[in-house]
Amino acid sequence: MGAAESTSSSEDTSEVPESFEVRVSTRLLERLQAADESPDTVVTMSGAERRQLVEAAYQEGATAVHAKMVEIFRNEQESQNQELTELQDRVEHPALDAVEAKVQRLHDREYRAPTRDVPCADERAECLRCYGENAGNPLKCAETVAALDQCAQAVRRVHLEEAK
C-alpha cells in the first residue's frame, strides 16, 4: 500500500544554495538605486549584497516611518494645544467675569460721605468778615455773632427732633 512512499525520512536531502536568482522590475531597481534594466533581467546577488540591499530598504522604511510619526505627533500636539487653549478660555472667562463683578461690588460699597450744605454758612462767613474788619474791636461784631448763635441753636433743635 505504498507505505514506503508515505513514510518520511529523517534525513533531509535538499541542499541550501549559496546564491539565488531574483527577477525585479525596473521600477524596483530604480527605487533601490540599481542600474536601469529591463523588467525581466535576472539579477544574481551574493549574501553580502542581499544584506546590504535589505539594510538600505530597512533604513529607507525606518526614515519614512520616523517622518510620519513626527508629523502625527506634531498634528496631535497642535490639536491638544488648540483644545487646551479653548478649555482655558472657557475656564478663565467666567473666572475673570466673577472677579470683575466682585471688584465692582467693592467699588459700589466704598464709603462716600453724604454731601450736605453747611448749616449757617452765610452767618459764619459774615462773622469771619466782621472779625477781619474789626480786629482791634471785636465787640462790634456782637450782632453777627448772635445771629450765628441763633442759627446754630435752630440747627441743633432740628437734629434733636430728627433723632427722636
Short mmCIF file of N, CA and C in Angstrom, two decimals:
data_model
loop_
_atom_site.label_atom_id
_atom_site.label_comp_id
_atom_site.label_asym_id
_atom_site.label_seq_id
_atom_site.Cartn_x
_atom_site.Cartn_y
_atom_site.Cartn_z
N MET A 1 0.79 -1.18 0.00
CA MET A 1 0.00 0.00 0.00
C MET A 1 0.84 1.25 0.00
N GLY A 2 1.90 1.28 -0.46
CA GLY A 2 2.74 2.45 -0.61
C GLY A 2 3.24 2.99 0.68
N ALA A 3 3.43 2.13 1.67
CA ALA A 3 3.88 2.60 2.96
C ALA A 3 5.25 3.22 2.88
N ALA A 4 6.06 2.71 2.03
CA ALA A 4 7.41 3.25 1.91
C ALA A 4 7.41 4.63 1.32
N GLU A 5 6.47 4.88 0.44
CA GLU A 5 6.42 6.18 -0.19
C GLU A 5 5.90 7.25 0.75
N SER A 6 4.98 6.90 1.65
CA SER A 6 4.40 7.89 2.53
C SER A 6 5.19 8.09 3.81
N THR A 7 6.16 7.29 4.04
CA THR A 7 6.95 7.43 5.26
C THR A 7 7.97 8.53 5.04
N SER A 8 8.11 9.39 5.99
CA SER A 8 9.10 10.45 5.86
C SER A 8 10.42 9.97 6.40
N SER A 9 11.43 10.40 5.75
CA SER A 9 12.75 10.01 6.25
C SER A 9 13.29 11.11 7.13
N SER A 10 14.12 10.72 8.06
CA SER A 10 14.66 11.69 8.99
C SER A 10 15.78 12.49 8.35
N GLU A 11 16.28 12.07 7.22
CA GLU A 11 17.34 12.79 6.54
C GLU A 11 16.73 13.71 5.50
N ASP A 12 17.14 14.98 5.54
CA ASP A 12 16.66 15.95 4.56
C ASP A 12 17.71 16.04 3.47
N THR A 13 17.34 15.71 2.27
CA THR A 13 18.30 15.66 1.19
C THR A 13 18.34 16.95 0.38
N SER A 14 17.53 17.96 0.76
CA SER A 14 17.53 19.21 0.00
C SER A 14 18.78 20.01 0.33
N GLU A 15 19.30 20.67 -0.66
CA GLU A 15 20.51 21.45 -0.47
C GLU A 15 20.15 22.93 -0.39
N VAL A 16 20.90 23.68 0.43
CA VAL A 16 20.71 25.12 0.54
C VAL A 16 21.68 25.77 -0.44
N PRO A 17 21.16 26.51 -1.42
CA PRO A 17 22.06 27.10 -2.41
C PRO A 17 22.88 28.25 -1.79
N GLU A 18 24.05 28.46 -2.33
CA GLU A 18 24.92 29.55 -1.91
C GLU A 18 24.36 30.89 -2.37
N SER A 19 23.75 30.92 -3.52
CA SER A 19 23.16 32.14 -4.06
C SER A 19 21.84 31.78 -4.72
N PHE A 20 21.08 32.81 -5.06
CA PHE A 20 19.80 32.56 -5.71
C PHE A 20 19.54 33.67 -6.70
N GLU A 21 18.52 33.50 -7.50
CA GLU A 21 18.18 34.48 -8.53
C GLU A 21 16.84 35.11 -8.20
N VAL A 22 16.75 36.42 -8.50
CA VAL A 22 15.52 37.15 -8.27
C VAL A 22 15.24 37.98 -9.50
N ARG A 23 13.99 37.98 -9.91
CA ARG A 23 13.59 38.83 -11.03
C ARG A 23 12.92 40.07 -10.44
N VAL A 24 13.42 41.25 -10.84
CA VAL A 24 12.88 42.52 -10.32
C VAL A 24 12.52 43.42 -11.47
N SER A 25 11.57 44.31 -11.20
CA SER A 25 11.14 45.25 -12.24
C SER A 25 12.08 46.46 -12.25
N THR A 26 11.98 47.22 -13.31
CA THR A 26 12.80 48.42 -13.45
C THR A 26 12.47 49.42 -12.34
N ARG A 27 11.21 49.51 -12.04
CA ARG A 27 10.78 50.43 -11.00
C ARG A 27 11.43 50.11 -9.67
N LEU A 28 11.50 48.84 -9.32
CA LEU A 28 12.14 48.43 -8.08
C LEU A 28 13.63 48.71 -8.14
N LEU A 29 14.21 48.44 -9.29
CA LEU A 29 15.63 48.70 -9.44
C LEU A 29 15.94 50.18 -9.30
N GLU A 30 15.12 51.03 -9.91
CA GLU A 30 15.33 52.47 -9.79
C GLU A 30 15.18 52.90 -8.33
N ARG A 31 14.22 52.35 -7.69
CA ARG A 31 13.96 52.70 -6.30
C ARG A 31 15.11 52.29 -5.41
N LEU A 32 15.73 51.21 -5.70
CA LEU A 32 16.87 50.73 -4.92
C LEU A 32 18.18 51.27 -5.48
N GLN A 33 18.09 52.21 -6.36
CA GLN A 33 19.24 52.87 -6.98
C GLN A 33 20.13 51.88 -7.75
N ALA A 34 19.49 50.94 -8.42
CA ALA A 34 20.21 49.98 -9.24
C ALA A 34 20.24 50.48 -10.67
N ALA A 35 20.94 49.81 -11.53
CA ALA A 35 21.03 50.18 -12.93
C ALA A 35 19.68 50.00 -13.60
N ASP A 36 19.43 50.81 -14.64
CA ASP A 36 18.17 50.74 -15.36
C ASP A 36 18.23 49.57 -16.35
N GLU A 37 17.51 48.49 -15.99
CA GLU A 37 17.50 47.31 -16.85
C GLU A 37 16.06 46.93 -17.17
N SER A 38 15.88 46.05 -18.06
CA SER A 38 14.54 45.63 -18.44
C SER A 38 13.90 44.82 -17.31
N PRO A 39 12.55 44.77 -17.24
CA PRO A 39 11.86 44.11 -16.15
C PRO A 39 12.16 42.63 -16.00
N ASP A 40 12.59 41.98 -17.01
CA ASP A 40 12.81 40.55 -16.92
C ASP A 40 14.28 40.19 -16.73
N THR A 41 15.08 41.16 -16.37
CA THR A 41 16.50 40.89 -16.18
C THR A 41 16.70 40.05 -14.94
N VAL A 42 17.56 39.12 -15.02
CA VAL A 42 17.87 38.24 -13.91
C VAL A 42 19.07 38.84 -13.18
N VAL A 43 18.92 39.04 -11.89
CA VAL A 43 19.99 39.62 -11.09
C VAL A 43 20.45 38.56 -10.11
N THR A 44 21.72 38.34 -10.05
CA THR A 44 22.29 37.39 -9.10
C THR A 44 23.00 38.20 -8.03
N MET A 45 22.70 37.89 -6.75
CA MET A 45 23.30 38.63 -5.65
C MET A 45 23.96 37.66 -4.69
N SER A 46 25.03 38.14 -4.11
CA SER A 46 25.67 37.35 -3.06
C SER A 46 24.96 37.65 -1.74
N GLY A 47 25.27 36.91 -0.72
CA GLY A 47 24.65 37.12 0.59
C GLY A 47 24.95 38.51 1.14
N ALA A 48 26.16 39.02 0.97
CA ALA A 48 26.53 40.35 1.46
C ALA A 48 25.75 41.44 0.74
N GLU A 49 25.61 41.28 -0.60
CA GLU A 49 24.85 42.26 -1.37
C GLU A 49 23.38 42.26 -0.94
N ARG A 50 22.88 41.06 -0.71
CA ARG A 50 21.49 40.93 -0.29
C ARG A 50 21.28 41.61 1.06
N ARG A 51 22.18 41.37 2.01
CA ARG A 51 22.06 42.01 3.33
C ARG A 51 22.15 43.53 3.20
N GLN A 52 23.04 44.00 2.34
CA GLN A 52 23.20 45.44 2.14
C GLN A 52 21.93 46.04 1.54
N LEU A 53 21.35 45.35 0.60
CA LEU A 53 20.11 45.81 -0.03
C LEU A 53 18.96 45.83 0.98
N VAL A 54 18.87 44.78 1.77
CA VAL A 54 17.83 44.71 2.80
C VAL A 54 18.04 45.82 3.83
N GLU A 55 19.27 46.05 4.23
CA GLU A 55 19.57 47.11 5.20
C GLU A 55 19.20 48.48 4.65
N ALA A 56 19.49 48.73 3.38
CA ALA A 56 19.14 50.01 2.75
C ALA A 56 17.62 50.19 2.72
N ALA A 57 16.92 49.12 2.36
CA ALA A 57 15.46 49.19 2.33
C ALA A 57 14.90 49.42 3.73
N TYR A 58 15.49 48.74 4.71
CA TYR A 58 15.06 48.92 6.10
C TYR A 58 15.27 50.36 6.55
N GLN A 59 16.44 50.92 6.24
CA GLN A 59 16.73 52.30 6.63
C GLN A 59 15.77 53.28 5.97
N GLU A 60 15.48 53.04 4.70
CA GLU A 60 14.54 53.90 3.98
C GLU A 60 13.15 53.84 4.63
N GLY A 61 12.72 52.63 4.97
CA GLY A 61 11.43 52.46 5.62
C GLY A 61 11.42 53.08 7.01
N ALA A 62 12.51 52.89 7.76
CA ALA A 62 12.59 53.46 9.11
C ALA A 62 12.54 54.97 9.04
N THR A 63 13.24 55.56 8.09
CA THR A 63 13.23 57.02 7.93
C THR A 63 11.84 57.53 7.58
N ALA A 64 11.17 56.82 6.69
CA ALA A 64 9.81 57.21 6.30
C ALA A 64 8.86 57.10 7.49
N VAL A 65 8.97 56.03 8.25
CA VAL A 65 8.10 55.84 9.42
C VAL A 65 8.38 56.92 10.46
N HIS A 66 9.65 57.22 10.67
CA HIS A 66 10.02 58.27 11.64
C HIS A 66 9.42 59.61 11.23
N ALA A 67 9.55 59.96 9.95
CA ALA A 67 8.99 61.22 9.46
C ALA A 67 7.47 61.25 9.65
N LYS A 68 6.81 60.15 9.36
CA LYS A 68 5.35 60.07 9.52
C LYS A 68 4.97 60.20 10.99
N MET A 69 5.74 59.55 11.87
CA MET A 69 5.45 59.63 13.30
C MET A 69 5.65 61.05 13.82
N VAL A 70 6.68 61.73 13.34
CA VAL A 70 6.91 63.12 13.74
C VAL A 70 5.75 63.99 13.28
N GLU A 71 5.28 63.78 12.07
CA GLU A 71 4.15 64.54 11.55
C GLU A 71 2.89 64.29 12.38
N ILE A 72 2.64 63.03 12.69
CA ILE A 72 1.47 62.68 13.50
C ILE A 72 1.58 63.31 14.88
N PHE A 73 2.77 63.22 15.48
CA PHE A 73 2.98 63.80 16.80
C PHE A 73 2.74 65.31 16.79
N ARG A 74 3.26 65.98 15.78
CA ARG A 74 3.08 67.45 15.68
C ARG A 74 1.61 67.80 15.51
N ASN A 75 0.91 67.03 14.67
CA ASN A 75 -0.52 67.29 14.47
C ASN A 75 -1.30 67.08 15.77
N GLU A 76 -0.97 65.99 16.49
CA GLU A 76 -1.65 65.73 17.76
C GLU A 76 -1.32 66.83 18.77
N GLN A 77 -0.06 67.26 18.81
CA GLN A 77 0.36 68.31 19.73
C GLN A 77 -0.38 69.61 19.43
N GLU A 78 -0.48 69.95 18.15
CA GLU A 78 -1.19 71.16 17.75
C GLU A 78 -2.67 71.07 18.13
N SER A 79 -3.25 69.91 17.91
CA SER A 79 -4.66 69.70 18.27
C SER A 79 -4.86 69.82 19.78
N GLN A 80 -3.95 69.22 20.54
CA GLN A 80 -4.05 69.30 22.00
C GLN A 80 -3.86 70.74 22.48
N ASN A 81 -2.93 71.46 21.87
CA ASN A 81 -2.71 72.86 22.25
C ASN A 81 -3.95 73.70 21.97
N GLN A 82 -4.59 73.44 20.84
CA GLN A 82 -5.80 74.17 20.49
C GLN A 82 -6.93 73.84 21.48
N GLU A 83 -7.08 72.56 21.80
CA GLU A 83 -8.11 72.17 22.77
C GLU A 83 -7.82 72.77 24.14
N LEU A 84 -6.55 72.79 24.52
CA LEU A 84 -6.16 73.36 25.81
C LEU A 84 -6.45 74.86 25.84
N THR A 85 -6.18 75.55 24.76
CA THR A 85 -6.47 76.98 24.69
C THR A 85 -7.96 77.23 24.79
N GLU A 86 -8.76 76.44 24.10
CA GLU A 86 -10.21 76.59 24.17
C GLU A 86 -10.72 76.32 25.58
N LEU A 87 -10.20 75.28 26.20
CA LEU A 87 -10.59 74.95 27.57
C LEU A 87 -10.19 76.05 28.53
N GLN A 88 -9.00 76.57 28.36
CA GLN A 88 -8.52 77.65 29.21
C GLN A 88 -9.40 78.88 29.05
N ASP A 89 -9.80 79.19 27.82
CA ASP A 89 -10.69 80.33 27.59
C ASP A 89 -12.03 80.11 28.27
N ARG A 90 -12.55 78.88 28.18
CA ARG A 90 -13.84 78.60 28.83
C ARG A 90 -13.74 78.71 30.34
N VAL A 91 -12.60 78.37 30.91
CA VAL A 91 -12.42 78.42 32.36
C VAL A 91 -12.11 79.83 32.82
N GLU A 92 -11.24 80.55 32.10
CA GLU A 92 -10.78 81.86 32.54
C GLU A 92 -11.85 82.94 32.39
N HIS A 93 -12.62 82.90 31.32
CA HIS A 93 -13.59 83.97 31.11
C HIS A 93 -14.61 84.06 32.24
N PRO A 94 -15.22 82.96 32.65
CA PRO A 94 -16.15 83.08 33.78
C PRO A 94 -15.43 83.53 35.06
N ALA A 95 -14.22 83.04 35.28
CA ALA A 95 -13.47 83.45 36.47
C ALA A 95 -13.14 84.92 36.40
N LEU A 96 -12.75 85.40 35.24
CA LEU A 96 -12.44 86.81 35.06
C LEU A 96 -13.70 87.66 35.26
N ASP A 97 -14.81 87.20 34.72
CA ASP A 97 -16.07 87.91 34.91
C ASP A 97 -16.45 87.97 36.39
N ALA A 98 -16.24 86.87 37.10
CA ALA A 98 -16.57 86.85 38.53
C ALA A 98 -15.69 87.82 39.31
N VAL A 99 -14.41 87.87 38.98
CA VAL A 99 -13.51 88.80 39.67
C VAL A 99 -13.92 90.24 39.37
N GLU A 100 -14.23 90.52 38.12
CA GLU A 100 -14.64 91.89 37.77
C GLU A 100 -15.93 92.27 38.50
N ALA A 101 -16.86 91.33 38.65
CA ALA A 101 -18.10 91.60 39.37
C ALA A 101 -17.82 91.89 40.84
N LYS A 102 -16.90 91.12 41.45
CA LYS A 102 -16.54 91.37 42.85
C LYS A 102 -15.89 92.72 43.03
N VAL A 103 -15.03 93.09 42.11
CA VAL A 103 -14.38 94.41 42.18
C VAL A 103 -15.43 95.50 42.07
N GLN A 104 -16.37 95.33 41.18
CA GLN A 104 -17.43 96.33 41.02
C GLN A 104 -18.26 96.46 42.29
N ARG A 105 -18.57 95.31 42.93
CA ARG A 105 -19.34 95.36 44.18
C ARG A 105 -18.55 96.08 45.27
N LEU A 106 -17.25 95.85 45.32
CA LEU A 106 -16.42 96.56 46.31
C LEU A 106 -16.41 98.06 46.05
N HIS A 107 -16.31 98.45 44.80
CA HIS A 107 -16.36 99.88 44.48
C HIS A 107 -17.72 100.47 44.85
N ASP A 108 -18.77 99.70 44.63
CA ASP A 108 -20.10 100.20 44.97
C ASP A 108 -20.27 100.37 46.48
N ARG A 109 -19.61 99.50 47.27
CA ARG A 109 -19.72 99.58 48.72
C ARG A 109 -18.80 100.62 49.33
N GLU A 110 -17.93 101.19 48.56
CA GLU A 110 -16.98 102.18 49.08
C GLU A 110 -17.74 103.34 49.73
N TYR A 111 -17.24 103.76 50.89
CA TYR A 111 -17.93 104.80 51.65
C TYR A 111 -17.79 106.15 50.96
N ARG A 112 -18.91 106.80 50.84
CA ARG A 112 -18.92 108.16 50.31
C ARG A 112 -19.71 109.00 51.31
N ALA A 113 -19.01 109.94 51.87
CA ALA A 113 -19.66 110.79 52.87
C ALA A 113 -20.79 111.57 52.21
N PRO A 114 -21.90 111.68 52.93
CA PRO A 114 -23.01 112.44 52.34
C PRO A 114 -22.63 113.91 52.24
N THR A 115 -23.04 114.47 51.17
CA THR A 115 -22.74 115.90 50.98
C THR A 115 -23.99 116.69 51.36
N ARG A 116 -23.77 117.59 52.30
CA ARG A 116 -24.85 118.48 52.72
C ARG A 116 -24.33 119.91 52.70
N ASP A 117 -25.25 120.78 52.57
CA ASP A 117 -24.87 122.19 52.70
C ASP A 117 -24.49 122.44 54.15
N VAL A 118 -23.46 123.24 54.32
CA VAL A 118 -23.03 123.58 55.67
C VAL A 118 -24.09 124.51 56.27
N PRO A 119 -24.65 124.09 57.42
CA PRO A 119 -25.67 124.97 58.02
C PRO A 119 -25.03 126.27 58.50
N CYS A 120 -25.77 127.32 58.38
CA CYS A 120 -25.36 128.65 58.85
C CYS A 120 -24.11 129.15 58.15
N ALA A 121 -23.90 128.75 56.89
CA ALA A 121 -22.71 129.16 56.16
C ALA A 121 -22.66 130.67 55.97
N ASP A 122 -23.80 131.28 55.67
CA ASP A 122 -23.82 132.74 55.47
C ASP A 122 -23.48 133.48 56.76
N GLU A 123 -24.07 133.05 57.89
CA GLU A 123 -23.82 133.70 59.18
C GLU A 123 -22.35 133.54 59.58
N ARG A 124 -21.80 132.38 59.33
CA ARG A 124 -20.39 132.14 59.67
C ARG A 124 -19.49 133.04 58.83
N ALA A 125 -19.77 133.12 57.52
CA ALA A 125 -18.97 133.96 56.64
C ALA A 125 -19.04 135.43 57.08
N GLU A 126 -20.23 135.88 57.51
CA GLU A 126 -20.40 137.27 57.97
C GLU A 126 -19.59 137.51 59.24
N CYS A 127 -19.56 136.52 60.15
CA CYS A 127 -18.76 136.65 61.38
C CYS A 127 -17.28 136.76 61.04
N LEU A 128 -16.80 135.93 60.17
CA LEU A 128 -15.38 135.98 59.79
C LEU A 128 -15.03 137.31 59.14
N ARG A 129 -15.91 137.81 58.29
CA ARG A 129 -15.67 139.10 57.64
C ARG A 129 -15.63 140.22 58.67
N CYS A 130 -16.56 140.18 59.61
CA CYS A 130 -16.64 141.21 60.64
C CYS A 130 -15.40 141.20 61.53
N TYR A 131 -14.97 140.02 61.97
CA TYR A 131 -13.77 139.91 62.80
C TYR A 131 -12.54 140.40 62.02
N GLY A 132 -12.51 140.12 60.72
CA GLY A 132 -11.38 140.60 59.91
C GLY A 132 -11.34 142.11 59.82
N GLU A 133 -12.50 142.76 59.68
CA GLU A 133 -12.56 144.23 59.57
C GLU A 133 -12.35 144.90 60.92
N ASN A 134 -12.77 144.24 61.98
CA ASN A 134 -12.71 144.85 63.32
C ASN A 134 -11.76 144.05 64.22
N ALA A 135 -10.57 143.86 63.77
CA ALA A 135 -9.61 143.08 64.53
C ALA A 135 -9.26 143.77 65.86
N GLY A 136 -9.25 145.08 65.89
CA GLY A 136 -8.92 145.81 67.12
C GLY A 136 -10.10 145.91 68.08
N ASN A 137 -11.32 145.77 67.61
CA ASN A 137 -12.50 145.92 68.46
C ASN A 137 -13.52 144.84 68.09
N PRO A 138 -13.35 143.60 68.60
CA PRO A 138 -14.24 142.50 68.23
C PRO A 138 -15.65 142.66 68.79
N LEU A 139 -15.87 143.56 69.73
CA LEU A 139 -17.22 143.72 70.28
C LEU A 139 -18.19 144.32 69.26
N LYS A 140 -17.68 144.94 68.22
CA LYS A 140 -18.55 145.49 67.18
C LYS A 140 -19.26 144.38 66.41
N CYS A 141 -18.81 143.14 66.56
CA CYS A 141 -19.38 142.01 65.82
C CYS A 141 -20.39 141.25 66.68
N ALA A 142 -20.87 141.80 67.73
CA ALA A 142 -21.78 141.11 68.64
C ALA A 142 -23.07 140.70 67.93
N GLU A 143 -23.60 141.56 67.09
CA GLU A 143 -24.85 141.23 66.39
C GLU A 143 -24.66 140.05 65.43
N THR A 144 -23.55 140.03 64.68
CA THR A 144 -23.33 138.92 63.74
C THR A 144 -23.07 137.62 64.49
N VAL A 145 -22.41 137.71 65.66
CA VAL A 145 -22.17 136.51 66.46
C VAL A 145 -23.49 135.99 67.01
N ALA A 146 -24.37 136.90 67.43
CA ALA A 146 -25.67 136.50 67.96
C ALA A 146 -26.50 135.82 66.86
N ALA A 147 -26.43 136.32 65.63
CA ALA A 147 -27.17 135.72 64.51
C ALA A 147 -26.64 134.31 64.24
N LEU A 148 -25.31 134.13 64.29
CA LEU A 148 -24.72 132.82 64.09
C LEU A 148 -25.14 131.87 65.21
N ASP A 149 -25.20 132.35 66.43
CA ASP A 149 -25.61 131.54 67.58
C ASP A 149 -27.06 131.09 67.43
N GLN A 150 -27.94 131.98 67.03
CA GLN A 150 -29.35 131.63 66.83
C GLN A 150 -29.50 130.57 65.74
N CYS A 151 -28.76 130.73 64.66
CA CYS A 151 -28.82 129.75 63.56
C CYS A 151 -28.34 128.39 64.04
N ALA A 152 -27.25 128.36 64.79
CA ALA A 152 -26.68 127.10 65.27
C ALA A 152 -27.65 126.40 66.22
N GLN A 153 -28.32 127.17 67.09
CA GLN A 153 -29.30 126.57 68.01
C GLN A 153 -30.49 126.00 67.24
N ALA A 154 -30.91 126.68 66.21
CA ALA A 154 -32.03 126.19 65.40
C ALA A 154 -31.65 124.87 64.70
N VAL A 155 -30.44 124.78 64.17
CA VAL A 155 -29.99 123.56 63.51
C VAL A 155 -29.90 122.43 64.53
N ARG A 156 -29.40 122.74 65.73
CA ARG A 156 -29.27 121.74 66.78
C ARG A 156 -30.65 121.19 67.15
N ARG A 157 -31.65 122.06 67.27
CA ARG A 157 -33.01 121.62 67.61
C ARG A 157 -33.56 120.69 66.53
N VAL A 158 -33.31 121.03 65.29
CA VAL A 158 -33.82 120.20 64.17
C VAL A 158 -33.19 118.80 64.23
N HIS A 159 -31.89 118.73 64.50
CA HIS A 159 -31.23 117.43 64.58
C HIS A 159 -31.71 116.62 65.78
N LEU A 160 -31.97 117.28 66.90
CA LEU A 160 -32.50 116.59 68.08
C LEU A 160 -33.89 116.05 67.81
N GLU A 161 -34.68 116.77 67.11
CA GLU A 161 -36.04 116.33 66.76
C GLU A 161 -35.98 115.13 65.81
N GLU A 162 -35.03 115.15 64.89
CA GLU A 162 -34.88 114.03 63.92
C GLU A 162 -34.41 112.77 64.64
N ALA A 163 -33.61 112.93 65.67
CA ALA A 163 -33.05 111.78 66.39
C ALA A 163 -34.11 111.10 67.25
N LYS A 164 -35.15 111.78 67.64
CA LYS A 164 -36.18 111.18 68.49
C LYS A 164 -36.95 110.23 67.72
#
